[in-house]
Coordinates of C-alpha atoms and ligand atoms in Angstrom, one line a residue:
M692 CA 5.1 11.4 -2.4
S693 CA 3.2 14.3 -0.7
R694 CA 4.3 17.9 -1.3
I695 CA 5.7 18.1 2.2
D696 CA 8.0 15.3 1.6
T697 CA 9.4 17.1 -1.3
A698 CA 11.3 19.3 1.2
G699 CA 12.8 16.5 3.1
S700 CA 13.5 15.7 6.7
F701 CA 16.0 16.3 9.5
P702 CA 17.0 14.5 12.7
L703 CA 15.4 16.1 15.8
G704 CA 16.9 14.3 18.7
T705 CA 16.4 10.6 18.2
R706 CA 13.5 11.3 15.7
T707 CA 13.4 12.3 12.1
V708 CA 10.9 15.0 11.2
Q709 CA 9.7 16.5 7.9
R710 CA 11.2 20.0 7.4
V711 CA 7.9 21.6 7.1
G712 CA 6.3 21.7 10.5
F713 CA 3.7 23.8 12.2
G714 CA 3.8 26.5 14.9
A715 CA 0.8 26.5 17.2
M716 CA 1.0 30.0 18.6
Q717 CA -1.4 31.4 16.5
L718 CA -4.3 29.0 17.7
A719 CA -4.8 31.1 20.9
G720 CA -6.7 34.3 21.1
R721 CA -5.6 37.8 20.1
G722 CA -2.2 38.5 21.7
V723 CA -1.7 34.9 22.4
F724 CA -4.0 35.2 25.2
G725 CA -7.4 33.6 25.9
P726 CA -9.3 31.2 23.8
P727 CA -9.3 31.5 19.8
K728 CA -12.0 33.2 18.0
D729 CA -12.9 30.0 16.1
R730 CA -11.9 26.9 18.1
G731 CA -13.3 24.7 15.3
A732 CA -11.1 26.1 12.8
A733 CA -8.3 25.7 15.2
L734 CA -8.9 22.0 15.6
A735 CA -9.2 21.8 11.8
V736 CA -5.9 23.4 11.0
L737 CA -4.2 21.0 13.3
R738 CA -5.9 17.9 12.0
E739 CA -5.2 18.9 8.3
A740 CA -1.6 19.8 9.1
V741 CA -1.0 16.2 10.5
A742 CA -3.1 14.6 7.7
S743 CA -1.0 16.3 5.2
G744 CA 2.3 14.7 6.7
V745 CA 3.4 17.4 9.4
N746 CA 4.9 15.5 12.2
H747 CA 6.7 18.5 14.1
I748 CA 4.5 20.7 16.1
D749 CA 5.8 23.7 18.1
T750 CA 3.9 24.9 21.1
A751 CA 4.1 26.2 24.7
D752 CA 1.9 26.0 27.6
F753 CA 2.0 29.8 28.0
Y754 CA 0.1 30.3 24.7
G755 CA -3.3 31.0 26.1
P756 CA -2.1 30.0 28.6
H757 CA -2.8 26.4 28.4
I758 CA -5.1 26.8 25.5
T759 CA -3.2 25.9 22.7
N760 CA -1.9 22.6 24.5
E761 CA -5.4 21.8 25.2
I762 CA -6.4 22.3 21.6
I763 CA -3.6 20.2 20.3
R764 CA -4.7 17.6 22.6
E765 CA -8.5 17.7 21.6
A766 CA -7.4 17.7 17.9
L767 CA -4.8 15.0 17.8
A768 CA -4.8 12.5 20.9
P769 CA -4.2 9.8 20.8
Y770 CA -1.2 11.1 19.0
P771 CA 0.3 9.4 16.0
E772 CA 3.5 7.6 16.7
Q773 CA 5.6 9.7 14.4
L774 CA 4.4 13.2 15.7
V775 CA 6.9 15.2 17.7
I776 CA 5.6 17.9 19.9
V777 CA 8.1 20.5 20.8
T778 CA 7.3 22.8 23.9
K779 CA 9.0 25.7 25.5
I780 CA 9.4 26.8 29.1
S781 CA 10.4 29.7 31.3
A782 CA 7.7 32.2 31.0
K783 CA 4.2 32.6 32.5
R784 CA 1.5 35.1 31.8
G785 CA 0.2 38.0 33.9
A786 CA -3.6 38.5 34.3
D787 CA -3.3 41.3 31.6
G788 CA -1.5 38.9 29.2
S789 CA 2.0 40.2 29.9
W790 CA 5.0 37.8 29.5
I791 CA 6.7 37.1 32.8
P792 CA 10.1 35.3 33.1
A793 CA 9.7 32.0 35.1
F794 CA 13.2 30.6 35.5
S795 CA 13.4 29.2 39.2
R796 CA 13.7 25.6 39.6
E797 CA 10.2 25.3 41.0
E798 CA 8.8 27.3 38.0
L799 CA 10.6 25.3 35.3
T800 CA 9.5 21.9 37.1
E801 CA 5.8 23.0 37.3
A802 CA 6.0 24.1 33.6
V803 CA 7.1 20.7 32.6
H804 CA 4.3 19.1 34.5
D805 CA 1.9 21.6 33.2
N806 CA 2.9 20.7 29.5
L807 CA 2.6 17.0 30.2
R808 CA -0.8 17.4 31.8
H809 CA -2.3 19.8 29.2
L810 CA -0.9 17.9 26.2
G811 CA -1.8 14.5 27.8
L812 CA 1.8 13.1 27.6
D813 CA 4.0 11.0 29.9
V814 CA 7.2 12.3 28.5
L815 CA 7.8 15.5 26.5
E816 CA 9.8 14.8 23.5
V817 CA 11.6 18.0 23.3
V818 CA 11.8 20.9 25.6
N819 CA 13.3 24.3 24.7
L820 CA 14.5 26.5 27.3
R821 CA 13.7 30.0 26.3
S822 CA 16.0 32.7 27.5
M823 CA 14.4 35.7 29.0
F824 CA 17.2 38.0 29.8
N825 CA 15.5 39.9 27.1
V826 CA 12.1 39.1 26.0
H827 CA 12.7 40.2 22.5
H828 CA 16.1 39.2 21.5
P829 CA 19.1 37.0 22.6
A830 CA 21.0 38.6 25.5
E831 CA 24.1 37.3 27.3
G832 CA 23.7 35.7 30.7
S833 CA 24.4 32.3 32.2
L834 CA 21.8 29.8 31.7
E835 CA 23.8 27.1 33.7
E836 CA 21.3 26.8 36.5
P837 CA 18.1 26.4 34.4
I838 CA 19.5 24.1 32.0
S839 CA 20.9 22.0 34.7
V840 CA 17.3 21.8 36.1
L841 CA 16.1 20.5 32.8
A842 CA 19.0 18.0 32.4
E843 CA 17.8 16.8 35.9
L844 CA 14.1 16.5 34.7
Q845 CA 15.6 14.7 31.6
R846 CA 17.1 12.1 33.9
R847 CA 14.0 11.7 35.7
G848 CA 12.4 10.6 32.4
L849 CA 10.0 13.6 31.9
I850 CA 11.8 15.0 29.1
R851 CA 13.5 13.1 26.3
H852 CA 15.6 16.0 24.4
I853 CA 16.6 19.6 25.3
G854 CA 16.6 22.6 23.1
L855 CA 17.3 26.3 23.6
S856 CA 15.4 29.3 22.4
N857 CA 16.4 33.0 22.0
V858 CA 20.0 32.4 22.9
T859 CA 23.5 33.4 21.9
P860 CA 26.4 31.0 20.4
D861 CA 28.0 31.4 24.0
Q862 CA 24.8 30.2 25.8
I863 CA 24.5 27.2 23.3
A864 CA 28.1 26.3 24.2
E865 CA 27.3 26.6 27.9
G866 CA 24.2 24.4 27.2
R867 CA 26.3 21.7 25.6
R868 CA 28.8 21.5 28.2
I869 CA 25.8 20.4 30.4
C870 CA 23.7 18.2 28.1
E871 CA 22.8 17.5 24.5
I872 CA 21.3 20.3 22.7
V873 CA 19.1 19.2 19.7
C874 CA 17.7 22.2 18.6
V875 CA 18.1 26.1 18.6
Q876 CA 14.8 28.2 18.2
N877 CA 15.6 31.8 17.4
H878 CA 14.2 34.7 15.5
Y879 CA 15.3 34.4 11.7
N880 CA 13.6 35.0 8.5
L881 CA 14.6 36.5 5.0
V882 CA 15.1 40.0 6.5
H883 CA 16.1 39.2 10.0
R884 CA 19.5 37.4 9.5
A885 CA 21.5 38.2 12.6
D886 CA 22.0 34.3 13.2
D887 CA 23.6 33.7 9.6
A888 CA 26.8 32.4 10.9
L889 CA 25.0 30.5 13.8
V890 CA 22.8 28.6 11.4
D891 CA 25.9 27.6 9.3
D892 CA 27.7 26.5 12.6
L893 CA 24.8 24.4 13.8
A894 CA 24.5 22.9 10.5
R895 CA 28.1 21.6 10.6
Q896 CA 27.3 20.1 14.1
G897 CA 24.2 18.4 12.8
I898 CA 21.8 20.5 15.1
A899 CA 18.4 21.7 13.9
Y900 CA 17.9 25.5 13.7
V901 CA 14.1 26.4 14.0
P902 CA 13.4 29.9 13.1
F903 CA 10.6 31.5 15.0
F904 CA 8.6 34.3 13.0
P905 CA 9.5 32.6 9.8
L906 CA 7.0 34.8 8.1
G907 CA 7.8 38.0 10.4
G908 CA 5.5 36.9 13.2
F909 CA 3.4 39.9 14.4
T910 CA 4.7 42.0 11.5
P911 CA 4.4 39.9 8.5
L912 CA 7.3 40.5 5.9
Q913 CA 7.0 42.9 3.3
S914 CA 9.2 43.5 0.4
A915 CA 8.8 44.8 -3.1
T916 CA 11.5 42.3 -4.5
L917 CA 9.9 39.4 -2.6
S918 CA 6.4 40.4 -4.1
R919 CA 8.1 40.5 -7.6
V920 CA 9.8 37.3 -7.2
A921 CA 6.6 35.7 -6.0
A922 CA 4.6 36.9 -8.8
G923 CA 7.2 35.6 -11.3
L924 CA 7.0 32.2 -9.7
G925 CA 3.1 32.2 -9.6
A926 CA 3.4 31.8 -5.7
T927 CA 2.8 34.2 -2.7
P928 CA 5.3 36.2 -1.0
M929 CA 5.0 34.0 2.1
Q930 CA 5.7 30.8 0.2
V931 CA 8.8 32.4 -1.1
A932 CA 9.7 33.3 2.4
L933 CA 9.3 29.8 3.6
A934 CA 11.0 28.2 0.5
W935 CA 14.1 30.7 0.9
L936 CA 14.4 29.2 4.5
L937 CA 14.3 25.7 3.2
H938 CA 17.1 26.6 0.6
R939 CA 19.1 28.6 3.1
S940 CA 20.4 25.4 5.1
P941 CA 19.5 21.7 5.2
N942 CA 19.2 21.9 9.2
I943 CA 16.4 24.6 9.1
L944 CA 13.0 23.3 10.2
L945 CA 9.9 25.3 9.4
I946 CA 7.3 26.0 12.1
P947 CA 5.1 28.8 10.2
G948 CA 2.0 29.6 12.5
T949 CA -1.5 30.0 11.0
A950 CA -5.1 29.7 12.3
S951 CA -6.4 29.7 8.7
L952 CA -6.7 26.5 6.6
V953 CA -6.1 28.5 3.4
H954 CA -2.7 29.8 4.8
L955 CA -1.9 26.4 6.1
R956 CA -2.3 24.8 2.5
E957 CA -0.1 27.7 1.1
N958 CA 2.6 27.0 3.8
L959 CA 2.6 23.2 3.3
A960 CA 2.7 23.9 -0.6
A961 CA 6.0 26.1 0.0
G962 CA 7.8 22.8 0.5
S963 CA 7.9 22.0 -3.0
L964 CA 8.7 25.5 -4.3
A965 CA 12.0 25.4 -6.0
L966 CA 14.1 28.4 -6.2
S967 CA 16.7 29.0 -9.0
P968 CA 20.4 30.2 -8.1
Q969 CA 19.2 33.5 -9.9
T970 CA 16.1 33.9 -7.7
L971 CA 18.1 33.2 -4.5
A972 CA 20.6 35.9 -5.6
E973 CA 17.8 38.4 -6.0
L974 CA 16.3 37.4 -2.7
A975 CA 19.9 37.8 -1.0
D976 CA 19.8 41.5 -2.0
I977 CA 16.8 42.1 0.3
T978 CA 17.8 44.0 3.3
P979 CA 15.8 44.8 6.5
Ligands
LIG1097 N1 10.7 30.5 20.8 C1 10.2 31.7 20.8 O1 10.4 32.7 21.5 C2 8.9 31.8 19.8 C3 8.5 33.2 19.6 C4 7.3 33.2 18.7 C5 6.9 32.2 18.0 N2 7.3 31.0 18.4 C6 7.0 29.7 17.5 O2 7.1 30.0 16.0 C7 6.0 29.7 15.4 C8 5.8 30.7 14.3 O3 5.8 32.0 14.5 P1 4.6 32.9 14.3 O4 3.5 32.2 14.3 O5 4.6 33.9 15.7 O6 4.9 33.8 13.3 P2 5.0 33.5 11.6 O7 4.8 32.1 11.4 O8 6.2 34.3 11.3 O9 3.7 34.3 11.1 C9 2.3 34.2 11.5 C10 1.6 35.3 11.0 O10 1.6 35.1 9.4 C11 0.4 34.8 9.1 N3 0.5 33.8 8.0 C12 0.7 32.5 8.2 N4 0.6 31.9 6.9 C13 0.5 32.9 6.1 C14 0.2 32.9 4.7 N5 0.5 31.9 3.9 N6 -0.1 34.1 4.0 C15 -0.4 35.3 4.8 N7 -0.2 35.3 6.0 C16 0.2 34.1 6.7 C17 -0.6 34.5 10.3 O11 -1.9 34.8 10.3 P3 -3.2 33.8 10.0 O12 -3.4 33.0 11.2 O13 -4.2 34.7 9.4 O14 -2.6 33.0 8.8 C18 0.2 35.0 11.5 O15 -0.4 36.4 11.7 C19 4.8 30.1 16.5 O16 3.7 29.5 16.0 C20 5.5 29.4 17.7 O17 5.2 28.0 17.8 C21 8.4 30.9 19.1

C-alpha cells in the first residue's frame, strides 16, 4: 500500500478519490498570474503527484489565466482513467492580475468551454461555482441563476457534477434544490474553523468538503503549539496541519498546493501521519 492510500478515499460524484489530492494554483506565476518561474518543476510536481497515487487535482482556468490548465494538460494528458480534475468558474482576471466576478450566463458558459479546451477534455468531471459576492469569504446572496446555468450545461453533457465554493449553508441548500451538489470548497484549516458545523453537516449527508488554504494559503500557518507537536512527532508543522484535517472528518479531501517537489513529498507523506487523541486535544487548543 502506498503512503497516500493510508489516508483512505471518499466519493466525489460518481468517482472515488484518494483523500490526499493536489491543488494546482501554486503552479502559475507570482500572484497566480502569468507563467511559473520554473515550468519544468511544475510539470515534474504534477507527474510525481499522479505517479504517487494522487487522483484528485483542483484547478481553475483563471489561474494564470489558462496557464495552470495548460501545464496540467502538458504534464498529464492523455489522462489516467482514475484521475478526477475539478475546476471552478465565475471569475476572470484583469490585465493587472485582479480577480473580477464573471457570473453572467455567457461568462459561465465561456468559462466551461475555456476549461474544456485548455485541459483537452470533452467533459468536465466536477465544476465548482465559486461565489464572488465577497471575494475573500462567503457572503449571502442568491446563486439560483448561475447554478441553474451550470445545471443546464450539465444536462447538455459538458459537466458531469456540480460543486460550490466560498458559500454559506443557505447557498448550499439553495443549490441542492436545483441539482445535486457533490462537494463544497471553502476556506478552512487548523486555525480558520468558521465552517466547523458545516463540515459535520456535509459529512452526515455524504458530501465532500474540500478545504482551500489547508496550509494557510498566502499566509502559511504559524503556531508555537503546532511547531512543538510537529517536533514531538518528527514531522513538519505543515504535515501535522494536513494530518489534523484528515483526522477532523472523513469527508475532508486535501488539495494542498505547492510548486516544490520536496514539499509535495512532505504533503503526501502527511497522509500516513497518525495523531493520538492527546495530540488532537493539544491541537484543538490552538486559536486563531
Ligand atoms: N475555491 C477557492 O476560492 C480557492 C482559493 C484558493 C485556493 N484554492 C485551491 O486550493 C488549493 C490549495 O490552496 P493554496 O495552494 O492556495 O494554499 P495552501 O495549500 O494552504 O498553501 C500553499 C502555500 O504553502 C506552501 N507549502 C505547500 N506545502 C508546503 C510544505 N510542505 N511546507 C512548507 N510550505 C508548503 C506553498 O509554497 P511552495 O510552493 O513553496 O511549497 C504555498 O505558498 C489551491 O491550489 C487551489 O487549487 C481554491
